[in-house]
Structure formats: C-alpha cells, structure tokens
Amino acid sequence: MGVKVEINRALKKGSREVFQQVFDEYYEMLLHISMQYLSEEDAKEAVQEAFLKLWENRKQVKEDANIRNFLFTIVKNNCLNMIKRQQVVLKNKAPLMWIEMHYEYEAIAKLDYTNLEFEELKERVENAVERLPGQCKTVFMLSRYRHLKNSEIALELGVTEKTVEAHITKALKILRHDLKDYLPILIALNFLS
C-alpha cells in the first residue's frame, strides 16, 4: 500500500494529523500560485477555502485521489471567481468615472460635440477596454477607474510595480491603436496619458 493511499484513507477517516500534514505540505505552494493573480489577503482566502473544502469533502476522497491536484483545481477556481468579482466591482464603479469624464469632455469640446457623440465615445472606449487581455485590463481599470497609484495596484494584485507599469504601457498602446480616431479628445481628458 502506497503512502498516498494511506494518507487518503486517514484523511477520509478524519485524521486531523494527516490533514495538518497535507496543509503543511501544500499551503505555501498554493499561496505562491494564488499571489500571482490576487492580493496576498485574497490569495490566503482562496487557499484557506480550498483546504476547508478538502476537509468538508474528506469522506468522498478516493484512495487513489491526487490531493495536490484537487487542491490546485479548487484554488485555481477560487482565484478565477475572485477576479471575476473584482471585475464586477470595477465595472460598477466605472459609471462615476464616466460622469466625471462627460463634464470634462463637454468643457473641452466647448459644446461643439453633442451628447450622442460622447455616448459613442464612451461605448467605443468601454468596448476597447473590455478587449484588453486579462491582467492588463484589470491593471488598467484599477488605474483609470479607481485612480489607484501603481504602488497601490501592485500591492492589491500582489505583483511588482514594474509589472503594473508594463501592463499599463501595453494597455495604452493597444487602446491608442484601437481608438486612434478619438485620440485628441481622449488625451485631452487624460484617459490615454
């Protein structure tokens, strides 16, 4: 009988010692993986939820189950769910940014543009931002919609400031290309600068 089978049997029977061994063996690795995508606080929560789920479902653990893969899959799903929730929060905060931008737009345009043109601009910008790649989009939205500094974004996402700068640079390059017809007004609004 292999070690994995013994561990899985003991876990299934509710051995707290074996559960602690599993926790000690995988916690740091799973936390490190999670922190590539989430803040440290959120990463810890994602990993703790995975171990909680393992404990709650211990009676269903099969003898040949790969506990590491089970935990990794749960952590990955937890990270994805947290990222989706963060994006919903960002999206809900975006209307305030648009209201502020609308007034700036009107002032800059000196009433030469209609509200309809602003709505078109807003829609184009939102569509272009939605098409940005995953982490790049998250960083850009934190920067432009929540007005966080690079250091604050780095801390929140658990990445370096250089990574944040790289994502913003990439986002601006993509958006300048996608929104080239609107560049003068977007630059004047400080949206693409």
Tab-separated table of N, CA and C in Angstrom, residues 1-15 18-19 21-22 25-26 58-68:
chain	number	residue	atom	x	y	z
A	1	MET	N	0.858	-1.181	0.000
A	1	MET	CA	0.000	0.000	0.000
A	1	MET	C	0.894	1.231	0.000
A	2	GLY	N	0.624	2.163	-0.910
A	2	GLY	CA	1.443	3.363	-1.043
A	2	GLY	C	1.125	4.420	-0.002
A	3	VAL	N	2.033	5.384	0.102
A	3	VAL	CA	1.873	6.486	1.053
A	3	VAL	C	0.623	7.290	0.726
A	4	LYS	N	0.403	7.528	-0.569
A	4	LYS	CA	-0.766	8.314	-0.989
A	4	LYS	C	-2.061	7.655	-0.528
A	5	VAL	N	-2.140	6.333	-0.673
A	5	VAL	CA	-3.337	5.594	-0.264
A	5	VAL	C	-3.521	5.702	1.247
A	6	GLU	N	-2.423	5.556	2.003
A	6	GLU	CA	-2.500	5.665	3.470
A	6	GLU	C	-2.984	7.056	3.883
A	7	ILE	N	-2.422	8.082	3.244
A	7	ILE	CA	-2.818	9.460	3.555
A	7	ILE	C	-4.292	9.671	3.237
A	8	ASN	N	-4.709	9.216	2.077
A	8	ASN	CA	-6.099	9.403	1.668
A	8	ASN	C	-7.067	8.651	2.582
A	9	ARG	N	-6.684	7.440	3.017
A	9	ARG	CA	-7.545	6.667	3.934
A	9	ARG	C	-7.655	7.386	5.274
A	10	ALA	N	-6.517	7.852	5.780
A	10	ALA	CA	-6.509	8.544	7.082
A	10	ALA	C	-7.317	9.843	7.005
A	11	LEU	N	-7.168	10.539	5.893
A	11	LEU	CA	-7.918	11.782	5.696
A	11	LEU	C	-9.413	11.489	5.667
A	12	LYS	N	-9.773	10.419	4.949
A	12	LYS	CA	-11.173	10.029	4.823
A	12	LYS	C	-11.779	9.708	6.192
A	13	LYS	N	-10.949	9.147	7.087
A	13	LYS	CA	-11.417	8.805	8.431
A	13	LYS	C	-11.434	10.017	9.356
A	14	GLY	N	-10.929	11.167	8.871
A	14	GLY	CA	-10.989	12.386	9.669
A	14	GLY	C	-9.760	12.649	10.507
A	15	SER	N	-8.621	12.109	10.118
A	15	SER	CA	-7.380	12.320	10.876
A	15	SER	C	-6.933	13.780	10.753
A	18	VAL	N	-3.136	14.033	9.787
A	18	VAL	CA	-2.861	13.875	8.351
A	18	VAL	C	-3.292	15.136	7.602
A	19	PHE	N	-4.438	15.686	7.986
A	19	PHE	CA	-4.889	16.929	7.358
A	19	PHE	C	-3.843	18.031	7.564
A	21	GLN	N	-0.658	17.591	7.999
A	21	GLN	CA	0.489	17.257	7.138
A	21	GLN	C	0.240	17.736	5.706
A	22	VAL	N	-0.961	17.481	5.214
A	22	VAL	CA	-1.320	17.906	3.855
A	22	VAL	C	-1.268	19.432	3.776
A	25	GLU	N	2.288	20.638	3.769
A	25	GLU	CA	2.990	20.306	2.527
A	25	GLU	C	2.612	21.217	1.355
A	26	TYR	N	1.346	21.600	1.258
A	26	TYR	CA	0.873	22.309	0.059
A	26	TYR	C	0.540	23.785	0.238
A	58	ARG	N	-13.858	15.319	2.826
A	58	ARG	CA	-12.851	14.274	3.078
A	58	ARG	C	-13.432	12.862	2.953
A	59	LYS	N	-14.720	12.681	3.273
A	59	LYS	CA	-15.314	11.342	3.224
A	59	LYS	C	-15.487	10.842	1.797
A	60	GLN	N	-15.450	11.784	0.828
A	60	GLN	CA	-15.578	11.384	-0.579
A	60	GLN	C	-14.213	11.156	-1.248
A	61	VAL	N	-13.119	11.362	-0.498
A	61	VAL	CA	-11.777	11.209	-1.074
A	61	VAL	C	-11.551	9.739	-1.428
A	62	LYS	N	-11.189	9.498	-2.671
A	62	LYS	CA	-10.904	8.137	-3.120
A	62	LYS	C	-9.473	7.781	-2.746
A	63	GLU	N	-9.207	6.500	-2.608
A	63	GLU	CA	-7.872	6.042	-2.190
A	63	GLU	C	-6.786	6.473	-3.157
A	64	ASP	N	-7.109	6.522	-4.446
A	64	ASP	CA	-6.090	6.878	-5.441
A	64	ASP	C	-6.154	8.353	-5.846
A	65	ALA	N	-6.928	9.147	-5.110
A	65	ALA	CA	-7.088	10.569	-5.452
A	65	ALA	C	-5.764	11.317	-5.295
A	66	ASN	N	-5.567	12.295	-6.158
A	66	ASN	CA	-4.379	13.145	-6.066
A	66	ASN	C	-4.789	14.419	-5.334
A	67	ILE	N	-4.459	14.481	-4.052
A	67	ILE	CA	-4.865	15.602	-3.199
A	67	ILE	C	-4.292	16.919	-3.717
A	68	ARG	N	-3.050	16.882	-4.181
A	68	ARG	CA	-2.423	18.112	-4.691
A	68	ARG	C	-3.216	18.670	-5.868
